[in-house]
Amino acid sequence: MKITAMIGSLREQSYNLQLASTIQERYRSRFELLMADIRSLPLFNQDEEEDAPQAVRLLRSAIKEADGVMLITPEYNWSVPGVLKNALDWLSRVERVMTGKPVLIAGASTSHMGTIRAQLHLRQILAGMRAEVLPPAGNEILIQSAAAKFDPHAGRLTDETMLQHLDGVIGRFVEFVQASR
Amino acid sequence: MKITAMIGSLREQSYNLQLASTIQERYRSRFELLMADIRSLPLFNQDEEEDAPQAVRLLRSAIKEADGVMLITPEYNWSVPGVLKNALDWLSRVERVMTGKPVLIAGASTSHMGTIRAQLHLRQILAGMRAEVLPPAGNEILIQSAAAKFDPHAGRLTDETMLQHLDGVIGRFVEFVQASR
Amino acid sequence: MKITAMIGSLREQSYNLQLASTIQERYRSRFELLMADIRSLPLFNQDEEEDAPQAVRLLRSAIKEADGVMLITPEYNWSVPGVLKNALDWLSRVERVMTGKPVLIAGASTSHMGTIRAQLHLRQILAGMRAEVLPPAGNEILIQSAAAKFDPHAGRLTDETMLQHLDGVIGRFVEFVQASR
Amino acid sequence: MKITAMIGSLREQSYNLQLASTIQERYRSRFELLMADIRSLPLFNQDEEEDAPQAVRLLRSAIKEADGVMLITPEYNWSVPGVLKNALDWLSRVERVMTGKPVLIAGASTSHMGTIRAQLHLRQILAGMRAEVLPPAGNEILIQSAAAKFDPHAGRLTDETMLQHLDGVIGRFVEFVQASR
């Protein structure tokens, strides 16, 4: 199984990138997790969508070939980071490669609210794009107070309670991807 | 009075750009409307926020000097375009120049739903940024079926009913800006 | 196939009730549509949920026996009517009869915005209740300017364009219900 | 100063009622907090709005005479309880007594997410009703893990960190009410 991840933060030390790396390692026997390059994308311009820049074409291919997609993102200003929304805007046009694609949403935050508002917006966006999002109830990955749950040296999620929750959600997502094939 | 506009679409023939131009001309005796350059911004990266690229510094200055801000935007995938959210993400950090700034939201769309979902998200984003948004009830500018309401040659909004509604809302926004000074 | 409808308005001349009646008649060869009684419910009180009043028990049974549920509702104050939310609150407790239940959302309004904000809230509510809502893209039933689309004497939706759209969505909902059995 | 509170839960041991009682006592030198009776309201019916039942007329008066309103509510199914929305629906019609009224939103929850989704919906509802809600950034009262923060015998909020946060928000709300008079 091949899963493509898009990370909403471009920070080098991003907790969301560390969460993606944790998932990549911890479940590598179940799927291969590829990190999509969304930082090379230009800002979306409808005038260019037909003859799209190479970074867009590469991202389209990466999504097309994936069995599922993970969107792992912080919350900026109570919503989805522009960086991630820009990638989704490109993916929603011409070849609509997100249509019917199984999607998992996850987020880590240093605050005690844990990206919940961003995830609400993201679910509405993905409904508009006709993606197949794992139903949220029981499957939300909302990592609050991230500074206490990640090991800064290893750059990995280490909180045991959260890892166990993650195991359950990832297991259900793998089944969800298999059922959609 | 100086107002800065940010347009959520980079399309050359964008109805939202045409709406901004209509506002610029029609109310030029009341305020000067400057179009901010948001297409030159790089994708937001928190690692670069302190020593920000020049396009970011220019945008910060443009907002700082403005008495009010207009966000004129289409809806992409039931939400705010990534292009516009990316600009807001830059503006929300370091110098938080949107804090307390009077804001008007407007949108045009060829669909019959007229960008309402994007505006709901945008209001939540702006609440998170502590901007002062004109209260929406009675002040929504939601131009549906844009193809019938704009003159393609002039590149201007020409629908009389909508222009009259616009007159009322712009009048209330001007008072709102004056009251906030 | 048995479908249970809940109507968000208690008005006698409610367009949403007329929409339900239209659906009941027009598709009676495909399913039986029963109107649930939500006006007899008391206001939700968690202290009474275990030993619930009879109106609650009857509603639970009606939902339990249904193959699918239709929520046909106006928008009150940019959200779901309290009347309908109160019914959903009762249904979300003790026996959680909405869990996994296929749901269709529809709404009629005299305004030109057509209940879109209510439907956004309703989808989030139903996600929290683990209901299975028909994916919205392409399946939204948002009847705007209802006064021009309903025949006041017959008390039925008569707008041909909207009826054709309804045919498509109802067809997809019937398949969605069948697939979930 | 007279403030009227509406509580979204009818439970006798409701944490939200306990929060209201805490506010009533702790700030009694600054304002009188009256608990509105919303449990006696019938379900909203537009056919009855002109000649409204007595419980509705009493609630309208209570709000009309208040300098400000507090909505203190749990989250049911990721949104506002039907009980509270039903009260707001009555208040939004005929005499629109919430128009321009200063409003504070607060909520307590045993979960670790603390009613944030309900508050997002509530802010949209109140925007539609043209109420004047205290801007949320920095003023959110979201009490998570309530079981650990309330004293069950006293029936009061006792968590010191949260009480200090409350002091700040209530102080700003009192100024907000004074400024609006």
XYZ file of C-alpha atoms in Angstrom:
724
model
C 0.000 0.000 0.000
C 1.260 3.452 -0.968
C 0.178 6.545 0.966
C 1.130 10.113 0.097
C 1.387 12.681 2.881
C 1.076 16.445 2.578
C 2.394 18.460 5.524
C 0.825 21.865 6.218
C 3.936 23.386 7.780
C 7.223 24.128 6.021
C 9.140 24.560 9.290
C 12.175 22.346 9.539
C 11.350 21.346 13.136
C 7.617 21.057 12.477
C 5.775 18.745 14.874
C 3.534 17.778 12.000
C 6.522 16.676 9.941
C 7.704 14.716 12.991
C 4.278 13.126 13.248
C 4.488 12.123 9.593
C 7.949 10.628 10.204
C 6.600 8.733 13.201
C 3.804 7.280 11.072
C 6.231 6.464 8.260
C 8.467 4.429 10.573
C 5.939 2.889 12.922
C 3.682 1.466 10.212
C 6.250 0.767 7.484
C 5.279 -2.895 7.381
C 1.729 -1.858 6.496
C 2.294 0.915 3.948
C 4.936 3.070 2.360
C 4.493 6.731 3.290
C 5.821 9.229 0.762
C 6.114 12.907 1.627
C 4.772 15.038 -1.205
C 6.641 18.194 -2.121
C 4.165 21.036 -1.762
C 6.705 23.783 -1.039
C 7.784 23.920 -4.687
C 4.284 24.743 -5.903
C 3.604 28.230 -7.228
C 0.526 30.043 -5.952
C -2.552 28.690 -7.692
C -3.562 30.570 -10.819
C -6.501 29.310 -12.825
C -4.977 30.783 -15.991
C -2.139 28.241 -15.672
C -4.096 25.173 -14.667
C -4.222 23.542 -18.112
C -0.532 23.918 -18.842
C 0.524 23.484 -15.254
C 4.052 24.016 -13.905
C 6.134 20.903 -13.329
C 5.769 20.910 -9.539
C 2.002 20.698 -10.022
C 2.293 17.851 -12.496
C 4.566 15.935 -10.138
C 2.156 16.400 -7.238
C -0.784 15.258 -9.380
C 1.110 12.091 -10.270
C 2.072 11.414 -6.667
C -1.548 11.618 -5.577
C -2.838 9.660 -8.543
C -0.542 6.741 -7.808
C -1.291 6.724 -4.090
C -3.836 4.364 -2.535
C -4.600 6.995 0.081
C -3.623 10.448 1.288
C -2.694 11.823 4.704
C -3.057 15.514 5.456
C -0.948 16.271 8.517
C -1.173 19.888 9.406
C -1.011 22.584 12.053
C -3.711 25.191 12.400
C -2.941 28.727 11.301
C -5.407 31.424 12.275
C -8.169 28.967 13.163
C -8.044 27.333 9.729
C -5.986 25.363 7.231
C -2.525 26.791 6.386
C -2.472 28.603 3.046
C 0.392 26.339 1.999
C -1.780 23.240 2.232
C -4.894 24.891 0.800
C -2.836 26.064 -2.166
C -1.815 22.451 -2.870
C -5.445 21.308 -2.599
C -6.563 24.094 -4.948
C -4.156 22.832 -7.622
C -5.285 19.233 -7.064
C -8.955 20.131 -7.451
C -8.649 21.270 -11.058
C -8.191 19.655 -14.495
C -7.323 16.107 -13.402
C -9.246 15.988 -10.158
C -6.982 13.453 -8.563
C -8.427 13.782 -5.053
C -11.894 12.618 -6.173
C -12.751 9.386 -4.388
C -9.323 9.223 -2.756
C -9.290 7.910 0.847
C -7.994 10.624 3.186
C -6.835 10.728 6.793
C -6.515 14.039 8.650
C -4.120 14.567 11.549
C -2.622 17.497 13.372
C -0.279 18.459 16.186
C -0.154 21.761 17.993
C 1.657 23.296 20.943
C -1.621 24.854 22.093
C -4.195 23.020 24.198
C -6.807 23.113 21.415
C -4.928 20.929 18.985
C -5.913 22.057 15.465
C -9.592 21.218 15.801
C -10.758 24.294 13.904
C -8.403 23.606 11.007
C -9.732 20.057 10.798
C -13.356 21.241 10.657
C -12.508 23.484 7.701
C -10.457 20.760 6.058
C -13.355 18.303 6.184
C -15.615 20.813 4.444
C -12.958 21.468 1.800
C -12.493 17.751 1.155
C -16.273 17.216 0.930
C -16.305 19.888 -1.762
C -13.484 18.017 -3.551
C -15.336 14.692 -3.335
C -12.528 12.990 -1.465
C -13.406 10.065 0.810
C -12.412 11.150 4.297
C -12.233 8.642 7.152
C -15.294 9.463 9.315
C -14.053 11.689 12.153
C -15.917 10.398 15.209
C -13.414 8.227 17.079
C -10.790 8.834 14.405
C -9.632 12.332 15.163
C -5.882 12.764 15.570
C -5.595 15.996 17.507
C -2.301 16.185 19.349
C -2.433 18.981 21.902
C 0.487 20.352 23.953
C 2.890 18.846 21.419
C 6.023 20.020 23.230
C 5.345 17.433 25.942
C 4.494 14.577 23.569
C 7.379 14.640 21.109
C 11.023 13.809 21.746
C 12.960 16.793 20.364
C 16.139 14.797 19.772
C 14.548 11.878 17.985
C 12.039 14.152 16.266
C 9.303 11.597 16.934
C 5.996 11.342 18.783
C 6.706 9.446 21.984
C 3.582 9.902 24.112
C 2.325 6.361 24.787
C -1.375 7.192 25.134
C -1.328 9.092 21.867
C 0.639 6.345 20.100
C -1.974 3.807 21.142
C -4.755 6.050 19.840
C -2.734 6.439 16.634
C -2.449 2.650 16.284
C -6.224 2.340 16.375
C -6.906 5.119 13.898
C -4.200 4.012 11.461
C -5.563 0.465 11.615
C -9.022 1.724 10.704
C -7.585 3.893 7.935
C -5.755 0.932 6.393
C -9.047 -0.994 6.323
C -10.783 2.052 4.874
C -8.215 2.259 2.064
C -8.501 -1.463 1.366
C -12.296 -1.283 1.239
C -12.142 1.561 -1.274
C -9.930 -0.232 -3.785
C -9.135 57.402 3.541
C -6.835 54.658 2.278
C -8.104 51.114 1.820
C -5.987 48.145 0.762
C -7.597 45.304 -1.189
C -6.415 41.730 -1.422
C -7.884 39.674 -4.267
C -8.185 35.905 -3.799
C -7.882 35.060 -7.493
C -4.819 35.564 -9.689
C -6.791 35.126 -12.922
C -6.397 38.015 -15.301
C -10.139 38.126 -16.058
C -11.146 37.471 -12.448
C -14.617 38.739 -11.535
C -13.267 39.523 -8.099
C -10.590 41.747 -9.569
C -13.323 43.400 -11.659
C -15.356 43.912 -8.506
C -12.346 45.544 -6.850
C -11.904 47.818 -9.875
C -15.585 48.727 -9.748
C -15.260 49.680 -6.085
C -12.051 51.611 -6.792
C -13.732 53.750 -9.430
C -17.222 54.116 -8.034
C -16.169 55.295 -4.579
C -12.942 57.145 -5.447
C -14.253 60.342 -3.914
C -14.612 58.529 -0.601
C -11.403 56.497 -0.405
C -8.377 55.473 -2.374
C -8.347 51.730 -3.048
C -4.916 50.173 -3.494
C -4.535 46.619 -4.771
C -2.009 44.726 -2.683
C 0.424 42.422 -4.431
C -0.109 38.979 -2.932
C 1.048 36.975 -5.950
C 4.698 37.766 -5.250
C 4.582 36.229 -1.789
C 6.438 32.972 -1.194
C 4.583 30.184 0.586
C 4.496 30.908 4.317
C 7.330 29.389 6.298
C 7.554 30.126 9.993
C 11.344 29.703 9.848
C 11.494 32.835 7.662
C 8.978 35.019 9.453
C 11.485 37.129 11.411
C 13.688 37.929 8.461
C 10.885 38.002 5.964
C 11.274 38.245 2.183
C 10.744 41.665 0.643
C 7.273 40.886 -0.764
C 6.133 40.129 2.780
C 7.619 43.339 4.148
C 5.936 45.369 1.419
C 2.576 43.757 2.124
C 2.935 44.372 5.861
C 3.605 48.061 5.164
C 0.656 48.342 2.800
C -1.697 46.945 5.433
C -0.161 48.967 8.247
C -0.688 52.235 6.407
C -4.238 51.406 5.370
C -7.263 52.656 7.292
C -9.131 49.504 6.309
C -8.832 46.307 4.304
C -11.063 44.676 1.694
C -10.844 40.953 1.032
C -12.455 40.298 -2.333
C -12.329 36.659 -3.170
C -13.810 33.700 -4.991
C -14.491 30.431 -3.232
C -12.240 27.479 -4.032
C -13.321 24.075 -2.777
C -15.886 25.488 -0.353
C -13.307 27.655 1.380
C -10.843 30.526 1.065
C -8.310 30.276 -1.802
C -4.879 29.160 -0.635
C -3.437 32.276 -2.273
C -5.383 34.562 0.061
C -4.917 32.385 3.146
C -1.182 32.365 2.492
C -1.158 36.177 2.551
C -3.165 36.198 5.784
C -0.791 33.670 7.358
C 2.177 35.993 6.686
C 0.218 38.981 8.047
C -0.663 37.183 11.270
C 2.925 36.824 12.452
C 5.660 39.073 13.898
C 4.072 42.476 13.266
C 0.422 41.471 13.486
C -0.764 44.230 11.221
C -4.312 42.921 10.818
C -5.060 43.239 14.556
C -7.847 45.745 15.033
C -7.933 46.567 11.331
C -11.431 47.208 9.891
C -12.197 44.601 7.224
C -14.853 44.204 4.542
C -15.423 40.846 2.852
C -16.839 40.520 -0.661
C -17.035 37.847 -3.315
C -18.271 37.111 -6.795
C -18.891 33.711 -8.319
C -20.317 32.267 -11.512
C -22.203 29.686 -9.448
C -25.580 30.340 -7.832
C -24.180 30.004 -4.312
C -21.926 33.031 -4.439
C -18.912 32.269 -2.190
C -20.915 31.977 1.032
C -18.877 29.053 2.377
C -15.589 30.867 1.761
C -16.920 33.889 3.640
C -17.930 31.787 6.657
C -14.389 30.411 6.886
C -12.893 33.839 6.301
C -14.836 35.336 9.203
C -13.530 32.638 11.536
C -9.975 33.209 10.305
C -10.265 36.959 10.842
C -11.727 36.465 14.327
C -8.653 34.385 15.124
C -6.477 37.240 13.799
C -8.326 39.835 15.909
C -9.306 41.900 12.890
C -12.456 44.036 13.130
C -14.802 42.686 10.473
C -17.912 44.624 9.457
C -20.810 42.633 10.984
C -22.169 40.380 8.244
C -25.942 40.571 8.685
C -27.158 42.991 6.032
C -23.605 43.607 4.854
C -22.847 40.480 2.891
C -21.565 41.037 -0.643
C -22.248 37.726 -2.331
C -22.478 38.162 -6.090
C -23.979 35.043 -7.619
C -24.222 34.214 -11.339
C -21.463 36.733 -12.023
C -21.467 36.189 -15.786
C -24.820 37.997 -15.983
C -23.885 40.850 -13.662
C -20.551 42.006 -15.067
C -19.881 43.703 -18.400
C -17.084 41.654 -19.979
C -15.835 44.532 -22.143
C -15.719 47.141 -19.422
C -14.594 44.599 -16.843
C -16.976 46.136 -14.329
C -19.987 45.129 -12.233
C -23.024 46.590 -13.984
C -26.008 44.923 -12.296
C -28.079 47.808 -10.903
C -29.631 45.936 -7.969
C -26.240 44.703 -6.852
C -24.657 48.151 -7.284
C -27.322 49.664 -5.042
C -26.691 46.990 -2.412
C -22.973 47.718 -2.770
C -23.598 51.445 -2.205
C -25.286 50.668 1.099
C -22.635 48.272 2.352
C -19.716 50.487 1.282
C -21.376 53.433 3.019
C -21.628 51.432 6.241
C -18.030 50.257 5.879
C -16.774 53.832 5.488
C -18.553 54.762 8.730
C -17.159 51.647 10.380
C -13.620 52.646 9.372
C -14.142 56.204 10.593
C -15.506 54.991 13.937
C -12.451 52.772 14.451
C -9.889 55.534 13.978
C -37.700 0.588 1.549
C -38.810 2.661 4.521
C -37.506 6.192 4.996
C -38.303 8.412 7.978
C -38.367 12.180 7.515
C -37.871 14.833 10.161
C -39.005 18.336 9.232
C -37.255 21.297 10.862
C -40.248 23.636 10.705
C -43.532 23.251 12.592
C -45.353 25.798 10.395
C -48.481 24.420 8.830
C -47.632 25.916 5.430
C -43.946 25.075 5.680
C -42.191 24.756 2.309
C -40.058 22.059 3.853
C -43.135 20.047 4.762
C -44.368 20.571 1.200
C -41.015 19.341 -0.080
C -41.363 16.229 2.081
C -44.877 15.655 0.713
C -43.576 16.063 -2.828
C -40.892 13.447 -2.190
C -43.433 11.144 -0.526
C -45.714 11.181 -3.554
C -43.225 11.397 -6.384
C -41.103 8.448 -5.286
C -43.756 6.283 -3.598
C -42.963 3.363 -5.888
C -39.390 3.410 -4.606
C -39.865 3.927 -0.865
C -42.421 4.685 1.789
C -41.778 8.060 3.426
C -43.017 8.409 6.996
C -43.088 11.801 8.717
C -41.700 11.521 12.230
C -43.409 13.435 14.999
C -40.775 15.717 16.507
C -43.150 18.393 17.766
C -44.287 16.220 20.663
C -40.780 15.888 22.061
C -39.949 17.656 25.303
C -36.768 19.705 25.428
C -33.795 17.387 25.838
C -32.749 16.768 29.407
C -29.926 14.351 30.077
C -31.434 13.510 33.475
C -34.377 11.937 31.647
C -32.569 10.126 28.875
C -32.595 6.656 30.460
C -36.272 6.672 31.316
C -37.283 8.717 28.317
C -40.754 10.169 27.703
C -42.977 8.272 25.290
C -42.541 10.702 22.399
C -38.814 10.026 22.564
C -39.293 6.275 22.622
C -41.610 6.454 19.620
C -39.121 8.540 17.662
C -36.288 6.154 18.499
C -38.373 3.251 17.185
C -39.300 5.109 14.022
C -35.640 5.779 13.250
C -34.530 2.298 14.222
C -36.961 0.662 11.831
C -36.147 2.994 8.953
C -33.697 2.063 6.209
C -32.758 5.707 5.884
C -33.517 9.178 7.206
C -34.303 12.476 5.489
C -33.718 15.762 7.281
C -35.719 18.429 5.470
C -35.281 21.761 7.108
C -35.265 25.517 6.835
C -32.421 27.596 8.173
C -33.024 29.624 11.324
C -30.397 32.168 12.263
C -27.767 30.724 9.941
C -28.043 27.283 11.536
C -30.249 24.274 12.215
C -33.647 25.001 13.850
C -33.665 24.225 17.565
C -36.661 21.982 16.958
C -34.653 19.648 14.751
C -31.485 19.831 16.847
C -33.542 18.920 19.905
C -34.756 15.769 18.147
C -31.195 14.882 17.134
C -29.975 15.431 20.702
C -32.508 12.874 21.984
C -31.549 10.439 19.214
C -27.845 10.678 20.026
C -28.170 9.240 23.513
C -28.774 5.815 25.119
C -29.799 3.870 22.006
C -27.802 5.759 19.409
C -30.186 4.962 16.595
C -28.654 7.389 14.101
C -25.276 5.621 14.146
C -24.557 4.248 10.693
C -27.953 5.356 9.405
C -28.001 6.669 5.795
C -29.102 10.306 5.779
C -30.187 12.767 3.105
C -30.283 16.504 3.824
C -32.596 18.899 1.991
C -33.900 22.398 2.504
C -36.136 25.056 1.017
C -36.055 28.758 1.752
C -37.709 31.914 0.509
C -34.335 33.670 0.591
C -31.820 33.488 -2.239
C -29.283 31.635 -0.087
C -31.275 28.481 0.348
C -30.326 27.052 3.778
C -26.694 26.417 2.912
C -25.406 27.500 6.329
C -27.856 25.220 8.142
C -26.718 22.308 6.002
C -23.033 22.938 6.791
C -23.818 22.798 10.516
C -26.049 19.766 10.053
C -23.283 17.808 8.323
C -20.928 18.484 11.226
C -23.601 17.433 13.722
C -24.262 14.205 11.840
C -20.531 13.457 11.591
C -20.418 13.753 15.386
C -23.372 11.334 15.590
C -21.678 8.831 13.250
C -24.537 8.888 10.766
C -23.758 8.073 7.134
C -24.636 11.197 5.186
C -24.895 11.122 1.392
C -21.753 12.977 0.202
C -22.814 16.563 -0.518
C -20.957 17.440 -3.716
C -23.537 17.133 -6.497
C -26.170 16.007 -4.016
C -27.133 19.240 -2.319
C -30.845 20.017 -2.273
C -30.917 23.754 -1.669
C -34.174 25.245 -2.899
C -33.848 29.019 -3.041
C -36.639 31.520 -3.680
C -39.178 28.866 -2.675
C -42.214 31.094 -3.265
C -41.627 30.825 -7.008
C -40.961 27.088 -7.050
C -43.890 25.707 -5.073
C -47.555 25.669 -6.055
C -49.366 27.164 -3.028
C -52.661 25.424 -3.814
C -51.255 21.960 -4.349
C -48.651 22.455 -1.610
C -46.053 20.802 -3.816
C -42.715 21.629 -5.422
C -43.464 22.260 -9.106
C -40.290 23.818 -10.493
C -39.216 21.482 -13.308
C -35.466 22.140 -13.104
C -35.479 21.496 -9.385
C -37.633 18.365 -9.757
C -35.130 16.952 -12.230
C -32.270 17.681 -9.863
C -34.316 16.019 -7.110
C -34.801 12.919 -9.271
C -31.049 12.552 -9.620
C -30.267 13.041 -5.948
C -33.072 10.770 -4.738
C -31.892 8.101 -7.157
C -28.393 8.294 -5.729
C -29.770 8.241 -2.180
C -31.787 5.082 -2.870
C -28.604 3.384 -4.117
C -26.728 4.706 -1.082
C -29.345 3.187 1.252
C -29.266 -0.126 -0.606
C -25.476 -0.265 -0.469
C -25.524 0.293 3.281
C -27.879 -2.562 4.082
C -25.471 46.159 35.602
C -27.941 43.388 34.848
C -26.864 40.327 32.890
C -29.172 37.494 31.839
C -27.749 33.985 31.466
C -29.127 31.159 29.369
C -27.801 27.691 30.180
C -27.704 25.098 27.387
C -28.119 22.091 29.679
C -31.198 21.224 31.742
C -29.313 18.701 33.894
C -29.589 19.407 37.585
C -25.854 18.789 38.141
C -24.827 20.580 34.953
C -21.273 21.937 35.003
C -22.509 24.815 32.910
C -25.092 25.715 35.522
C -22.335 25.486 38.130
C -20.203 27.792 36.007
C -23.094 30.271 35.869
C -23.471 30.074 39.655
C -19.743 30.659 40.062
C -19.944 33.760 37.873
C -23.048 34.947 39.721
C -21.306 34.796 43.089
C -17.779 35.782 42.190
C -18.707 38.965 40.337
C -21.840 39.978 42.253
C -20.335 43.354 43.109
C -20.010 44.073 39.390
C -23.324 42.824 38.019
C -26.460 40.941 38.902
C -26.691 37.651 37.016
C -30.205 36.356 36.400
C -30.797 32.839 35.104
C -33.389 32.876 32.336
C -35.968 30.125 32.231
C -35.590 28.435 28.852
C -36.898 25.019 29.901
C -40.492 26.271 29.927
C -40.387 27.317 26.298
C -42.394 25.315 23.785
C -40.667 24.231 20.594
C -40.467 27.184 18.212
C -43.339 27.445 15.760
C -43.454 30.398 13.410
C -47.254 30.190 13.324
C -47.280 31.185 16.994
C -44.627 33.858 16.993
C -46.973 36.875 16.896
C -49.202 35.692 19.699
C -46.445 33.997 21.613
C -46.887 31.765 24.670
C -46.203 33.357 28.041
C -42.828 31.681 28.568
C -41.659 33.322 25.350
C -42.944 36.726 26.387
C -41.202 36.430 29.743
C -37.910 35.477 28.110
C -38.159 38.367 25.660
C -38.652 40.770 28.582
C -35.749 39.303 30.518
C -33.415 39.804 27.567
C -34.783 43.247 26.736
C -34.132 44.522 30.230
C -30.650 43.038 30.439
C -27.520 45.066 29.712
C -25.855 41.936 28.422
C -26.363 38.212 27.886
C -24.269 35.183 28.788
C -24.680 31.921 26.900
C -23.176 29.159 29.020
C -23.504 25.854 27.313
C -22.227 22.349 26.769
C -21.680 20.941 23.315
C -24.106 18.318 22.065
C -23.168 16.466 18.909
C -20.490 18.970 17.916
C -22.934 21.875 18.028
C -25.250 23.990 20.158
C -27.840 22.088 22.253
C -31.309 22.168 20.706
C -32.609 23.566 23.983
C -30.506 26.715 23.640
C -31.013 27.055 19.892
C -34.763 26.818 20.430
C -34.585 29.775 22.843
C -32.518 31.765 20.354
C -34.994 30.971 17.568
C -37.838 32.476 19.621
C -35.700 35.510 20.463
C -34.849 36.163 16.829
C -38.429 36.849 15.749
C -41.013 39.634 16.144
C -39.260 41.731 18.801
C -35.671 40.936 17.929
C -34.381 41.508 21.420
C -30.913 40.061 20.805
C -30.092 42.671 18.148
C -27.161 44.760 19.334
C -27.106 42.991 22.693
C -23.611 42.350 24.149
C -23.031 38.613 24.495
C -20.455 36.453 26.234
C -20.087 32.765 25.361
C -18.751 30.184 27.801
C -18.756 26.419 28.101
C -17.624 23.548 30.266
C -17.199 19.944 29.225
C -15.899 16.707 30.685
C -14.116 15.976 27.411
C -10.690 17.347 26.543
C -12.061 19.425 23.663
C -14.141 21.763 25.736
C -17.151 22.791 23.601
C -15.103 24.551 20.936
C -17.272 23.294 18.066
C -20.463 24.459 19.769
C -18.947 27.887 20.251
C -17.975 28.174 16.576
C -21.591 27.457 15.583
C -22.916 29.786 18.258
C -20.833 32.689 16.973
C -22.238 32.204 13.478
C -25.778 32.033 14.841
C -25.298 35.231 16.848
C -23.788 36.999 13.836
C -26.965 36.111 11.950
C -29.019 37.539 14.838
C -26.972 40.769 14.871
C -25.948 40.348 18.485
C -22.686 41.961 19.610
C -20.480 39.105 20.725
C -17.287 39.767 22.690
C -14.468 39.081 20.177
C -13.276 35.509 20.807
C -9.490 35.759 20.512
C -8.192 35.819 24.072
C -11.735 35.720 25.434
C -12.694 32.107 24.934
C -14.019 30.337 28.024
C -13.533 26.697 27.168
C -13.359 24.587 30.307
C -12.044 21.131 29.442
C -11.909 18.108 31.735
C -14.553 19.734 33.954
C -14.651 16.895 36.469
C -11.208 17.958 37.718
C -11.945 21.688 37.803
C -15.240 21.839 39.692
C -15.889 21.026 43.344
C -18.839 18.606 43.278
C -19.974 19.473 46.822
C -19.894 23.228 46.429
C -21.088 22.999 42.841
C -18.569 25.657 41.837
C -15.589 26.091 39.533
C -12.501 25.898 41.756
C -9.594 25.543 39.340
C -7.341 28.531 40.087
C -5.836 28.908 36.619
C -9.261 28.882 35.043
C -10.670 31.313 37.634
C -7.892 33.765 36.834
C -8.612 33.450 33.117
C -12.289 33.993 33.942
C -11.460 37.159 35.891
C -9.745 38.598 32.840
C -12.509 37.716 30.391
C -15.312 38.890 32.685
C -13.460 42.157 33.216
C -13.258 42.706 29.478
C -16.919 41.755 29.066
C -18.004 44.297 31.684
C -16.100 46.997 29.762
C -17.643 45.753 26.516
C -21.146 46.059 27.997
C -20.408 49.529 29.353
C -19.040 50.686 25.999
C -22.181 49.481 24.224
C -24.624 51.414 26.401
